[in-house]
Amino acid sequence: MRLQLDKALQAQGFGTRKACRLLVNRGAVNVNGVLADSPDAAVESDGLVLTVEGVDWPFHERLYLALHKPAGVECSHTPTHHPSVFSLLPAPFVTRGVQCVGRLDADTSGLLLLSDDGAFIQRLTSPKHKVPKTYLVTCAEPVTQALVERLSGGVQLNDAPEPVAGQGERVSERALRLTIHEGKYHQVKRMVAAAGNHVVALHRERVGALELPAALTTGTWQVLDGPALALVKATP
Ligand code: URA
């Protein structure tokens, strides 16, 4: 797609059209490594790399991110007790309107997807699509076979008409892996409580077909593209 440089900058989150024009006019922008001299220049978005104040920003028409969420940050723009996950992202990503794909509790760590593609967010979070989400659950009491069977058989939650089930697997004395297909408020904690135990730590390992990338250390993010993006997009 061909577009005007100031519009390309604006689409990538560098502020208002006026602010983007100023950036170019004061010599702060390179286009594919060459200093840009006019905000009105036409650029091709395919393969485009904008350099703004020395930092490279590959152009993404829509942005898809995987974040390794630490415990102790909130999935909200207006957090109450902890910093916001958005404070872990570069400012242009926030300006362009990236949102969490579902929420994790403040004390939950692990894979969090973010995007500015509304249809993608809708598809991954809609109950209709039953996207599987896998958690490593650390419990206060020993994980028994009976606990795993209760979770697999379904437990009654007060906001669900039918029992809610998950695929559980014992991992160690006090840990289990649980896959659920809904995204209800505090779902894993409430399911484990209803099955007679108590969650002391929760870590999301997988969303759909995408596993938390091993290279993502806690608090870091990566842009999803190529095969990793195909994996999440292929999610039912
Ligand atoms: N279930 C929970 O209880 N908390 C989360 O953060 C995610 C799933």
Tab-separated table of N, CA, C and O in Angstrom, residues 14-63:
chain	number	residue	atom	x	y	z
A	14	PHE	N	2.834	7.665	16.199
A	14	PHE	CA	3.744	8.773	16.526
A	14	PHE	C	3.023	10.104	16.744
A	14	PHE	O	3.645	11.155	16.700
A	15	GLY	N	1.740	10.029	17.020
A	15	GLY	CA	1.006	11.232	17.412
A	15	GLY	C	0.129	11.757	16.309
A	15	GLY	O	-0.142	11.067	15.304
A	16	THR	N	-0.318	12.994	16.488
A	16	THR	CA	-1.231	13.601	15.527
A	16	THR	C	-0.492	13.821	14.203
A	16	THR	O	0.742	13.794	14.140
A	17	ARG	N	-1.258	14.061	13.185
A	17	ARG	CA	-0.683	14.328	11.860
A	17	ARG	C	0.292	15.498	11.964
A	17	ARG	O	1.390	15.466	11.412
A	18	LYS	N	-0.106	16.522	12.723
A	18	LYS	CA	0.729	17.714	12.878
A	18	LYS	C	2.054	17.352	13.564
A	18	LYS	O	3.134	17.752	13.119
A	19	ALA	N	1.959	16.548	14.618
A	19	ALA	CA	3.169	16.141	15.344
A	19	ALA	C	4.085	15.326	14.425
A	19	ALA	O	5.311	15.470	14.461
A	20	CYS	N	3.471	14.482	13.583
A	20	CYS	CA	4.263	13.640	12.666
A	20	CYS	C	4.950	14.494	11.610
A	20	CYS	O	6.107	14.253	11.238
A	21	ARG	N	4.264	15.509	11.137
A	21	ARG	CA	4.863	16.418	10.134
A	21	ARG	C	6.055	17.153	10.761
A	21	ARG	O	7.108	17.305	10.135
A	22	LEU	N	5.889	17.550	12.013
A	22	LEU	CA	6.981	18.246	12.711
A	22	LEU	C	8.205	17.341	12.855
A	22	LEU	O	9.339	17.785	12.663
A	23	LEU	N	7.942	16.062	13.194
A	23	LEU	CA	9.049	15.103	13.331
A	23	LEU	C	9.879	15.048	12.048
A	23	LEU	O	11.112	15.090	12.080
A	24	VAL	N	9.178	14.975	10.916
A	24	VAL	CA	9.883	14.888	9.622
A	24	VAL	C	10.613	16.210	9.358
A	24	VAL	O	11.796	16.218	8.990
A	25	ASN	N	9.923	17.321	9.603
A	25	ASN	CA	10.510	18.635	9.278
A	25	ASN	C	11.738	18.958	10.127
A	25	ASN	O	12.610	19.710	9.696
A	26	ARG	N	11.822	18.343	11.305
A	26	ARG	CA	13.040	18.612	12.084
A	26	ARG	C	14.108	17.528	11.908
A	26	ARG	O	15.051	17.427	12.672
A	27	GLY	N	13.924	16.705	10.879
A	27	GLY	CA	14.977	15.755	10.492
A	27	GLY	C	15.092	14.546	11.400
A	27	GLY	O	16.163	13.938	11.494
A	28	ALA	N	13.982	14.171	12.061
A	28	ALA	CA	14.039	13.062	13.025
A	28	ALA	C	13.622	11.724	12.415
A	28	ALA	O	13.582	10.715	13.120
A	29	VAL	N	13.312	11.714	11.106
A	29	VAL	CA	12.746	10.489	10.510
A	29	VAL	C	13.567	10.031	9.302
A	29	VAL	O	13.857	10.829	8.399
A	30	ASN	N	13.921	8.748	9.316
A	30	ASN	CA	14.505	8.122	8.125
A	30	ASN	C	13.504	7.132	7.558
A	30	ASN	O	12.762	6.494	8.319
A	31	VAL	N	13.488	7.010	6.239
A	31	VAL	CA	12.636	6.023	5.579
A	31	VAL	C	13.555	5.011	4.913
A	31	VAL	O	14.354	5.387	4.042
A	32	ASN	N	13.486	3.782	5.380
A	32	ASN	CA	14.369	2.720	4.887
A	32	ASN	C	15.828	3.187	4.877
A	32	ASN	O	16.569	2.968	3.921
A	33	GLY	N	16.205	3.858	5.943
A	33	GLY	CA	17.609	4.252	6.125
A	33	GLY	C	18.009	5.576	5.495
A	33	GLY	O	19.129	6.034	5.665
A	34	VAL	N	17.071	6.212	4.788
A	34	VAL	CA	17.403	7.482	4.099
A	34	VAL	C	16.634	8.617	4.778
A	34	VAL	O	15.420	8.514	4.991
A	35	LEU	N	17.340	9.698	5.112
A	35	LEU	CA	16.710	10.834	5.798
A	35	LEU	C	15.533	11.358	4.969
A	35	LEU	O	15.657	11.623	3.775
A	36	ALA	N	14.379	11.500	5.629
A	36	ALA	CA	13.185	11.981	4.916
A	36	ALA	C	13.188	13.501	4.916
A	36	ALA	O	13.447	14.129	5.943
A	37	ASP	N	12.895	14.103	3.746
A	37	ASP	CA	12.911	15.570	3.710
A	37	ASP	C	11.524	16.168	3.558
A	37	ASP	O	11.363	17.382	3.652
A	38	SER	N	10.502	15.314	3.346
A	38	SER	CA	9.157	15.879	3.219
A	38	SER	C	8.103	14.954	3.829
A	38	SER	O	8.057	13.752	3.505
A	39	PRO	N	7.231	15.500	4.684
A	39	PRO	CA	6.140	14.677	5.250
A	39	PRO	C	5.115	14.280	4.195
A	39	PRO	O	4.278	13.404	4.437
A	40	ASP	N	5.165	14.918	3.026
A	40	ASP	CA	4.203	14.609	1.959
A	40	ASP	C	4.701	13.506	1.017
A	40	ASP	O	3.964	13.099	0.105
A	41	ALA	N	5.926	13.038	1.250
A	41	ALA	CA	6.482	12.008	0.349
A	41	ALA	C	5.616	10.749	0.411
A	41	ALA	O	5.072	10.413	1.475
A	42	ALA	N	5.493	10.059	-0.714
A	42	ALA	CA	4.744	8.798	-0.736
A	42	ALA	C	5.703	7.669	-0.357
A	42	ALA	O	6.853	7.636	-0.810
A	43	VAL	N	5.223	6.766	0.520
A	43	VAL	CA	6.042	5.610	0.899
A	43	VAL	C	5.234	4.336	0.655
A	43	VAL	O	4.006	4.352	0.696
A	44	GLU	N	5.958	3.241	0.431
A	44	GLU	CA	5.309	1.941	0.236
A	44	GLU	C	5.363	1.210	1.576
A	44	GLU	O	6.445	1.057	2.156
A	45	SER	N	4.204	0.780	2.101
A	45	SER	CA	4.182	0.209	3.457
A	45	SER	C	4.813	-1.189	3.517
A	45	SER	O	5.309	-1.597	4.566
A	46	ASP	N	4.809	-1.923	2.400
A	46	ASP	CA	5.394	-3.277	2.398
A	46	ASP	C	6.887	-3.199	2.664
A	46	ASP	O	7.624	-2.590	1.877
A	47	GLY	N	7.336	-3.811	3.733
A	47	GLY	CA	8.766	-3.842	4.052
A	47	GLY	C	9.311	-2.520	4.559
A	47	GLY	O	10.525	-2.379	4.741
A	48	LEU	N	8.429	-1.561	4.817
A	48	LEU	CA	8.874	-0.229	5.238
A	48	LEU	C	9.459	-0.255	6.657
A	48	LEU	O	8.890	-0.863	7.560
A	49	VAL	N	10.610	0.413	6.807
A	49	VAL	CA	11.158	0.624	8.155
A	49	VAL	C	11.302	2.128	8.363
A	49	VAL	O	12.017	2.805	7.631
A	50	LEU	N	10.571	2.620	9.367
A	50	LEU	CA	10.680	4.035	9.742
A	50	LEU	C	11.680	4.126	10.890
A	50	LEU	O	11.604	3.328	11.835
A	51	THR	N	12.610	5.055	10.791
A	51	THR	CA	13.519	5.276	11.915
A	51	THR	C	13.153	6.628	12.507
A	51	THR	O	13.155	7.641	11.798
A	52	VAL	N	12.769	6.612	13.775
A	52	VAL	CA	12.337	7.858	14.418
A	52	VAL	C	13.283	8.111	15.590
A	52	VAL	O	13.398	7.284	16.493
A	53	GLU	N	13.949	9.236	15.523
A	53	GLU	CA	14.945	9.596	16.547
A	53	GLU	C	15.893	8.439	16.827
A	53	GLU	O	16.162	8.089	17.979
A	54	GLY	N	16.346	7.809	15.748
A	54	GLY	CA	17.376	6.775	15.868
A	54	GLY	C	16.860	5.380	16.168
A	54	GLY	O	17.644	4.434	16.217
A	55	VAL	N	15.550	5.227	16.366
A	55	VAL	CA	15.001	3.897	16.682
A	55	VAL	C	14.239	3.372	15.465
A	55	VAL	O	13.423	4.086	14.874
A	56	ASP	N	14.523	2.120	15.099
A	56	ASP	CA	13.859	1.506	13.934
A	56	ASP	C	12.478	0.973	14.309
A	56	ASP	O	12.328	0.280	15.324
A	57	TRP	N	11.513	1.250	13.470
A	57	TRP	CA	10.133	0.776	13.674
A	57	TRP	C	9.641	0.167	12.367
A	57	TRP	O	9.152	0.893	11.492
A	58	PRO	N	9.758	-1.169	12.226
A	58	PRO	CA	9.181	-1.797	11.042
A	58	PRO	C	7.677	-1.490	10.990
A	58	PRO	O	7.011	-1.516	12.033
A	59	PHE	N	7.158	-1.206	9.813
A	59	PHE	CA	5.739	-0.839	9.659
A	59	PHE	C	4.863	-2.084	9.811
A	59	PHE	O	5.125	-3.115	9.190
A	60	HIS	N	3.826	-1.968	10.631
A	60	HIS	CA	2.835	-3.049	10.759
A	60	HIS	C	1.467	-2.421	10.598
A	60	HIS	O	1.083	-1.569	11.413
A	61	GLU	N	0.740	-2.871	9.571
A	61	GLU	CA	-0.590	-2.310	9.372
A	61	GLU	C	-1.453	-2.596	10.601
A	61	GLU	O	-2.159	-1.721	11.094
A	62	ARG	N	-1.390	-3.836	11.087
A	62	ARG	CA	-2.004	-4.202	12.359
A	62	ARG	C	-0.899	-4.814	13.211
A	62	ARG	O	-0.039	-5.527	12.688
A	63	LEU	N	-0.978	-4.589	14.510
A	63	LEU	CA	0.097	-5.040	15.387
A	63	LEU	C	-0.403	-6.183	16.269
A	63	LEU	O	-1.499	-6.096	16.841
